[in-house]
PDB file of C-alpha atoms in Angstrom:
ATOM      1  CA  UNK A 334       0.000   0.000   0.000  1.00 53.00           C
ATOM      2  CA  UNK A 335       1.217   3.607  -0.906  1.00 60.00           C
ATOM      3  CA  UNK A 336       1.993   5.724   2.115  1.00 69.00           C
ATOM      4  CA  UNK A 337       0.237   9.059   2.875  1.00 75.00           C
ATOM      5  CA  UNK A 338       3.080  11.160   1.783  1.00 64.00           C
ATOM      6  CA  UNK A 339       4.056   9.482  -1.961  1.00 66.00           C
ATOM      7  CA  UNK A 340      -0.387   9.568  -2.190  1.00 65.00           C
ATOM      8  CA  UNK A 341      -0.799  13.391  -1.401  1.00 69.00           C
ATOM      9  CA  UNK A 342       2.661  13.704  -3.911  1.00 64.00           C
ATOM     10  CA  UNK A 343       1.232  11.692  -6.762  1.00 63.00           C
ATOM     11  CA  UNK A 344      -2.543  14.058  -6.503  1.00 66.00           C
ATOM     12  CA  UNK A 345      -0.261  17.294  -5.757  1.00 64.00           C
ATOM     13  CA  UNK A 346       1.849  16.719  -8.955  1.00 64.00           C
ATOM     14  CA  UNK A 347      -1.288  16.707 -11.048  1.00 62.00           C
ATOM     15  CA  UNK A 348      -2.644  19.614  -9.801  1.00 61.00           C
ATOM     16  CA  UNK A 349       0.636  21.749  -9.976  1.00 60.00           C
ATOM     17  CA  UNK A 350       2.117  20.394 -13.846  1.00 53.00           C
ATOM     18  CA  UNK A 351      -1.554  21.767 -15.016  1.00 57.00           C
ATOM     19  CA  UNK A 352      -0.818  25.332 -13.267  1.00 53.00           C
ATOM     20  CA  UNK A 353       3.083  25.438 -14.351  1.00 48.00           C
ATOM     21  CA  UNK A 354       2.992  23.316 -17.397  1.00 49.00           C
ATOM     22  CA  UNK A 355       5.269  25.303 -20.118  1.00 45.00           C
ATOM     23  CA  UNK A 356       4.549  23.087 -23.084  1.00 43.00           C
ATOM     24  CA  UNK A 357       7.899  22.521 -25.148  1.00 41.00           C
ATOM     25  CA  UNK A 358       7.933  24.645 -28.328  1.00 40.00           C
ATOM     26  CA  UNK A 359       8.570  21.445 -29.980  1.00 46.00           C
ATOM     27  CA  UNK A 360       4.976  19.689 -29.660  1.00 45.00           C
ATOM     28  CA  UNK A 361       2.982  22.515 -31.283  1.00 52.00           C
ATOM     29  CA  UNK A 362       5.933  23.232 -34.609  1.00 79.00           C
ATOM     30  CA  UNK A 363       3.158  23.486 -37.565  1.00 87.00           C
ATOM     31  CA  UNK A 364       4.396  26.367 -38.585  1.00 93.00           C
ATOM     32  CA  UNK A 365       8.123  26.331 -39.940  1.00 94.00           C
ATOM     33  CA  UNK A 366      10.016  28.750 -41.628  1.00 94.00           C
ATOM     34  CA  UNK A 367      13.345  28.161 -43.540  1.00 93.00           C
ATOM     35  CA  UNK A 368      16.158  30.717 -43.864  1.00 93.00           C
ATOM     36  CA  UNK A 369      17.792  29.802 -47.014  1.00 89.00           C
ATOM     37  CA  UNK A 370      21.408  30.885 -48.146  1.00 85.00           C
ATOM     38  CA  UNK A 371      20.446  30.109 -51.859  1.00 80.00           C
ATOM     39  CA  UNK A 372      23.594  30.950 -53.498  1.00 79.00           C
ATOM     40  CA  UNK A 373      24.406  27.263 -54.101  1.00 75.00           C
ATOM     41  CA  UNK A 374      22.388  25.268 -55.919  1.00 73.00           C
ATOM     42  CA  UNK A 375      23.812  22.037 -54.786  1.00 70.00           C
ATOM     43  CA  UNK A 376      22.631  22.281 -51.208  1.00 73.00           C
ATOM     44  CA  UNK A 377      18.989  23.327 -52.389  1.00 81.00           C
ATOM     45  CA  UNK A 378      17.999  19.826 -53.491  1.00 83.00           C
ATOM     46  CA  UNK A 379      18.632  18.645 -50.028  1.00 87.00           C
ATOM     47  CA  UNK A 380      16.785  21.365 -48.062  1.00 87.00           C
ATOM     48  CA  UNK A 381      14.153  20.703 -50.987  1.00 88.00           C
ATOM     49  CA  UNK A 382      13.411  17.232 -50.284  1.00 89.00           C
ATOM     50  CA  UNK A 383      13.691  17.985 -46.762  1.00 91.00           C
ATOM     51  CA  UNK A 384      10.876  20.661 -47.131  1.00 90.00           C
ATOM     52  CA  UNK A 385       8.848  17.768 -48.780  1.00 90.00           C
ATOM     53  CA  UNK A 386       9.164  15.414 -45.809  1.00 90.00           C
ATOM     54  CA  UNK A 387       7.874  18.162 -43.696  1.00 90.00           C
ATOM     55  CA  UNK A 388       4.603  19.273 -45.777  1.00 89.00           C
ATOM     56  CA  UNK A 389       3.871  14.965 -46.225  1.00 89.00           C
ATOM     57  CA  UNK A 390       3.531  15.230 -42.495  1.00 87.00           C
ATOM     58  CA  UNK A 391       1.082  18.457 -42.504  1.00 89.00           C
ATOM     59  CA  UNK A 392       3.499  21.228 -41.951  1.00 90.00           C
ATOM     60  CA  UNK A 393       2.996  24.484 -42.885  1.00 92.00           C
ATOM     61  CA  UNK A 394       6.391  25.528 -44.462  1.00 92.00           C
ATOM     62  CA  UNK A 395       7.500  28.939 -45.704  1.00 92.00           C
ATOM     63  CA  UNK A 396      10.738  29.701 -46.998  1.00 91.00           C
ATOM     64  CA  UNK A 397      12.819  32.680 -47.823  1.00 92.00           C
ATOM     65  CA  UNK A 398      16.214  32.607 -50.218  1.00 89.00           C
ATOM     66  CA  UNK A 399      18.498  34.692 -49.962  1.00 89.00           C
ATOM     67  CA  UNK A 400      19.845  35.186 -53.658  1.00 83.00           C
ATOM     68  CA  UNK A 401      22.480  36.905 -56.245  1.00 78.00           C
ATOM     69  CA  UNK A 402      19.658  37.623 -58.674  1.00 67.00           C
ATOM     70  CA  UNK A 403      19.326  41.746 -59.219  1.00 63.00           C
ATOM     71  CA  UNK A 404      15.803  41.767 -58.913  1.00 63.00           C
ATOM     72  CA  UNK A 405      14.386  38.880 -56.781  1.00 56.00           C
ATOM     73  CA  UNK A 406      11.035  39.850 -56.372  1.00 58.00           C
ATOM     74  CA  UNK A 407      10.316  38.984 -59.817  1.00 53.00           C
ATOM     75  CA  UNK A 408      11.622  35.072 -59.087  1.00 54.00           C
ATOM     76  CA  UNK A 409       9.013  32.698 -58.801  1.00 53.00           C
ATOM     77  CA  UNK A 410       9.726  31.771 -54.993  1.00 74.00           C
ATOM     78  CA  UNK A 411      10.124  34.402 -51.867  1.00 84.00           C
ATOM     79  CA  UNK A 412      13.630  35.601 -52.382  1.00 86.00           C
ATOM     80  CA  UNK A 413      15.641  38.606 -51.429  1.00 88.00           C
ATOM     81  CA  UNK A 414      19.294  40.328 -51.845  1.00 85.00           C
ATOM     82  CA  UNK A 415      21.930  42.200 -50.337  1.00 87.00           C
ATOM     83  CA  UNK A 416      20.004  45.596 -51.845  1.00 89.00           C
ATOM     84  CA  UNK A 417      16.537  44.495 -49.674  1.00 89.00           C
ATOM     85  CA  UNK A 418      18.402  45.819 -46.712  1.00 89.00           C
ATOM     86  CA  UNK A 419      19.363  49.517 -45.728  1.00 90.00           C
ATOM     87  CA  UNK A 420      22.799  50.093 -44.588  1.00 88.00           C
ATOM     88  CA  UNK A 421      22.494  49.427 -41.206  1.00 88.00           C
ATOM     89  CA  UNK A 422      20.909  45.879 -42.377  1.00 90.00           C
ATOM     90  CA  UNK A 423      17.411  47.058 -41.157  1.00 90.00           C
ATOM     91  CA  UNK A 424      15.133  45.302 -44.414  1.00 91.00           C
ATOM     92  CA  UNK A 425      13.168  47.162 -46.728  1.00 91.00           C
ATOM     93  CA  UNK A 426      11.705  44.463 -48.588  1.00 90.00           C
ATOM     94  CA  UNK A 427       8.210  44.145 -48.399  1.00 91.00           C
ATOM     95  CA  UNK A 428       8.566  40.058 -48.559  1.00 91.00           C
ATOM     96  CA  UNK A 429      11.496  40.533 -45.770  1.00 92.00           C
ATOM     97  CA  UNK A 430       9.390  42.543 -43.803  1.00 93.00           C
ATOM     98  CA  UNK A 431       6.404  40.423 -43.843  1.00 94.00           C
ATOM     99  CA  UNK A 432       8.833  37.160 -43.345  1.00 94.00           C
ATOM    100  CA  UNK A 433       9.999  39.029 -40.195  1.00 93.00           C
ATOM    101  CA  UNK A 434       7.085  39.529 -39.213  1.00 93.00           C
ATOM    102  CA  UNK A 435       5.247  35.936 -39.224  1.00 94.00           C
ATOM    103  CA  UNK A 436       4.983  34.264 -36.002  1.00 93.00           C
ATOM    104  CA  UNK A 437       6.561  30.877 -36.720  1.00 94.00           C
ATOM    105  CA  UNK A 438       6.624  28.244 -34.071  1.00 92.00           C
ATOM    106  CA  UNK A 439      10.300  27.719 -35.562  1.00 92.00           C
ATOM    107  CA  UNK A 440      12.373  29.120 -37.814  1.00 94.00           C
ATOM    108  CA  UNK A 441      15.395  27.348 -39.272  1.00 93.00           C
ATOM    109  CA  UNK A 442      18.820  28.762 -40.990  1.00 91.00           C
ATOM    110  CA  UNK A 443      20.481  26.707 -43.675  1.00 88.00           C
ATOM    111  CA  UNK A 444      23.385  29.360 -43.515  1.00 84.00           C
ATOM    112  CA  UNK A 445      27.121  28.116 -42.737  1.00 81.00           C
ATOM    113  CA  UNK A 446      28.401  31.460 -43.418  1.00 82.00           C
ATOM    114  CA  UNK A 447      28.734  34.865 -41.568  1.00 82.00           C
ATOM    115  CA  UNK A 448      26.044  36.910 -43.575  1.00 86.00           C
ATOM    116  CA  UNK A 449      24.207  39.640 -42.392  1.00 88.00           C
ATOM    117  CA  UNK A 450      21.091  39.654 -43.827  1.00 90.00           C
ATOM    118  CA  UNK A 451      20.934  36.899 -42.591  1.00 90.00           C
ATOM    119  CA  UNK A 452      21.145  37.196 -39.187  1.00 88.00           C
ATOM    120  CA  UNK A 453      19.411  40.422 -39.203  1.00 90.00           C
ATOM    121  CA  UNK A 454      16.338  38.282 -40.443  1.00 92.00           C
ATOM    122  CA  UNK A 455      16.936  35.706 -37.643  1.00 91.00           C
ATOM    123  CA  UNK A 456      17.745  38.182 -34.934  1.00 90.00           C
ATOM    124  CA  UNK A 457      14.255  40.232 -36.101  1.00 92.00           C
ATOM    125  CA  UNK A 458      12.364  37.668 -36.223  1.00 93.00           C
ATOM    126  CA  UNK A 459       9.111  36.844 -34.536  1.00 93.00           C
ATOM    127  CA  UNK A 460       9.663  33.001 -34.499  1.00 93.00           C
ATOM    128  CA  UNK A 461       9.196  31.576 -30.835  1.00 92.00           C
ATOM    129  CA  UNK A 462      12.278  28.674 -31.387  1.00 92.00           C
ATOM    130  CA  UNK A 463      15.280  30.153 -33.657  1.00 92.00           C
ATOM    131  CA  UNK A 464      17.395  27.147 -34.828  1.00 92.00           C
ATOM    132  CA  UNK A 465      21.127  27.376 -36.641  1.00 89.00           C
ATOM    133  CA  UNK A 466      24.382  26.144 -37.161  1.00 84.00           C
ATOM    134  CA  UNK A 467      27.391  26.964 -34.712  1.00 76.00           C
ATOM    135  CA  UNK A 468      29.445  30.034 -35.953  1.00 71.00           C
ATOM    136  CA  UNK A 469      30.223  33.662 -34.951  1.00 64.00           C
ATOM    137  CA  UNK A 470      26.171  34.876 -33.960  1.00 64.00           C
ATOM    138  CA  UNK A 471      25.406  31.612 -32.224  1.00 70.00           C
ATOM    139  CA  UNK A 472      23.928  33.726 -29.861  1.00 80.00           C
ATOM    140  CA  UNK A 473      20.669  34.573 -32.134  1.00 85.00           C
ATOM    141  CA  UNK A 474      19.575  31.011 -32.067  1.00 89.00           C
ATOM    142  CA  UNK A 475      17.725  29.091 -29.071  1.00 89.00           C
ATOM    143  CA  UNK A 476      19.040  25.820 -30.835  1.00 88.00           C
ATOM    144  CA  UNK A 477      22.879  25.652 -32.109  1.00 88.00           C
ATOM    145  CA  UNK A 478      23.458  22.580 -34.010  1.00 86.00           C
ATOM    146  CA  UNK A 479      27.397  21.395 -34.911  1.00 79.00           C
ATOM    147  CA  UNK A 480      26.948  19.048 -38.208  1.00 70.00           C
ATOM    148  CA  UNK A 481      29.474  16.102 -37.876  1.00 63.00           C
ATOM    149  CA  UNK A 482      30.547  16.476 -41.169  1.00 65.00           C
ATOM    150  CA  UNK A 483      31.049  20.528 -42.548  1.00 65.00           C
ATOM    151  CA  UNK A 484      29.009  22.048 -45.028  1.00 65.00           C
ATOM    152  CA  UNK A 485      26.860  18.894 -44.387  1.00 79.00           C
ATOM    153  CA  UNK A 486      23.320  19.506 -44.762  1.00 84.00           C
ATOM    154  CA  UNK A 487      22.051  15.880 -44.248  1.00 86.00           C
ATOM    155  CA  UNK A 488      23.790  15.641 -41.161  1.00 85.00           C
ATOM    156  CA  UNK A 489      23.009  19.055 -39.941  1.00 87.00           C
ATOM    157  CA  UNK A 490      19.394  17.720 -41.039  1.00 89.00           C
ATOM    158  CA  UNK A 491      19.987  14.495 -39.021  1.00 89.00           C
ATOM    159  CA  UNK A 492      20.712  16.033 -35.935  1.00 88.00           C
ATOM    160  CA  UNK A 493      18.109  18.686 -36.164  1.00 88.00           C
ATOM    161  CA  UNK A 494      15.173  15.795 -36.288  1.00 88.00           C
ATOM    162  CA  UNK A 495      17.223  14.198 -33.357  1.00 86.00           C
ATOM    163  CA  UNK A 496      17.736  17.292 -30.887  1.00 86.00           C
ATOM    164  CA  UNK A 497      13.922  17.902 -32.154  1.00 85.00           C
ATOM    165  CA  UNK A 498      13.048  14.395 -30.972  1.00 82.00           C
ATOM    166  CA  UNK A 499      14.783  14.522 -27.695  1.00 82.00           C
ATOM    167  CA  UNK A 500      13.358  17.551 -26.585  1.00 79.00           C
ATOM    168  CA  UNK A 501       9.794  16.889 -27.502  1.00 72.00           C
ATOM    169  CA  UNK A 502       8.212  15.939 -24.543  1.00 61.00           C
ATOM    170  CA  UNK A 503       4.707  14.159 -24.386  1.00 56.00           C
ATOM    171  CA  UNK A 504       1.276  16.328 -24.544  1.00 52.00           C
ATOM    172  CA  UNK A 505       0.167  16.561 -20.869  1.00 42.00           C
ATOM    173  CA  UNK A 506      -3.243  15.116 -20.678  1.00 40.00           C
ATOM    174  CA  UNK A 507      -5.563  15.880 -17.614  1.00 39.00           C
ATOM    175  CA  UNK A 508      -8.096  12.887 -18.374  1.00 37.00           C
ATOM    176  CA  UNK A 509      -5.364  10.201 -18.142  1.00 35.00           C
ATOM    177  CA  UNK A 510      -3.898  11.712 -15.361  1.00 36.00           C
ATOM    178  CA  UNK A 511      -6.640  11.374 -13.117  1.00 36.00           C
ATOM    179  CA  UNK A 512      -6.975   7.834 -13.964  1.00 31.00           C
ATOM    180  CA  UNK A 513      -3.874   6.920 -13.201  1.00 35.00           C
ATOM    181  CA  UNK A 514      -4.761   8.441  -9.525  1.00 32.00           C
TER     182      UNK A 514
END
């Protein structure tokens, strides 16, 4: 038989995860927004197929490339260039802005170099979970990921779904809870 104290525990703990339950960012990422460095073809077939695995499982994904082309607003997919920023990198896009302005449950950089239109975009961003690979503005992500292999966007891919997986953590559900009791 349970004893008093691990009873009054187990009905407590119920009680107190529903009033101080932070759900993880993780359970409710239907919304997902990539940050593309575009510039290189090669790595867009990954991050393409990717994208696809993502909207087969019901995800609403929107993505934004930055490009080389001169006037990227007339490209058939949300891109921008250096020239849809002001000087002091604050964006005067219309697309930017309204990319900036989305609130994402994540929002994920395929970026491996130092660019700052980049991280402008990711450090004005409304996104609640900012995800990115290690390098000199680590510090705008909530989520730095180290790929195994450099310039590796499958691994940086495989880890991402793993650090995603691990801290997922199980939709608290009062009904079950109480049944358990």
């Amino acid at each position: 038989m349970m004893n008093l104290k691990t009873w009054m525990y187990n009905r407590n703990r119920i009680n107190f995860k529903s009033q101080h339950n932070k759900k993880s960012k993780h359970n409710l990422s239907q919304r997902i927004a990539f940050l593309v460095d575009g510039r290189k073809d090669s790595d867009l077939k990954i991050i393409e197929t990717y994208v696809k695995k993502l909207q087969h499982l019901g995800k609403d994904i929107t993505l934004l490339f930055l490009t080389d082309h001169t006037s990227p607003e007339q490209i058939s997919f949300q891109a921008f260039n250096a020239k849809s920023f002001n000087w002091f990198y604050i964006p005067k896009s219309p697309v930017v802005i309204d990319f900036i302005k989305k609130d994402f449950d994540l929002i994920i950089s395929f970026n491996t170099e130092n660019i700052p239109e980049l991280n402008a975009i990711m450090d004005l961003s409304n996104a609640q979970f900012k995800i990115g690979v290690i390098h000199d503005h680590s510090d705008l992500y909530d989520l730095v990921i180290n790929p195994v292999k450099e310039n590796s966007w499958k691994a940086y891919i495989k880890i991402l779904e793993e650090t995603l997986d691990q801290l997922c953590t199980p939709e608290y559900n009062h009904s079950s809870a109480e049944l358990v009791m």
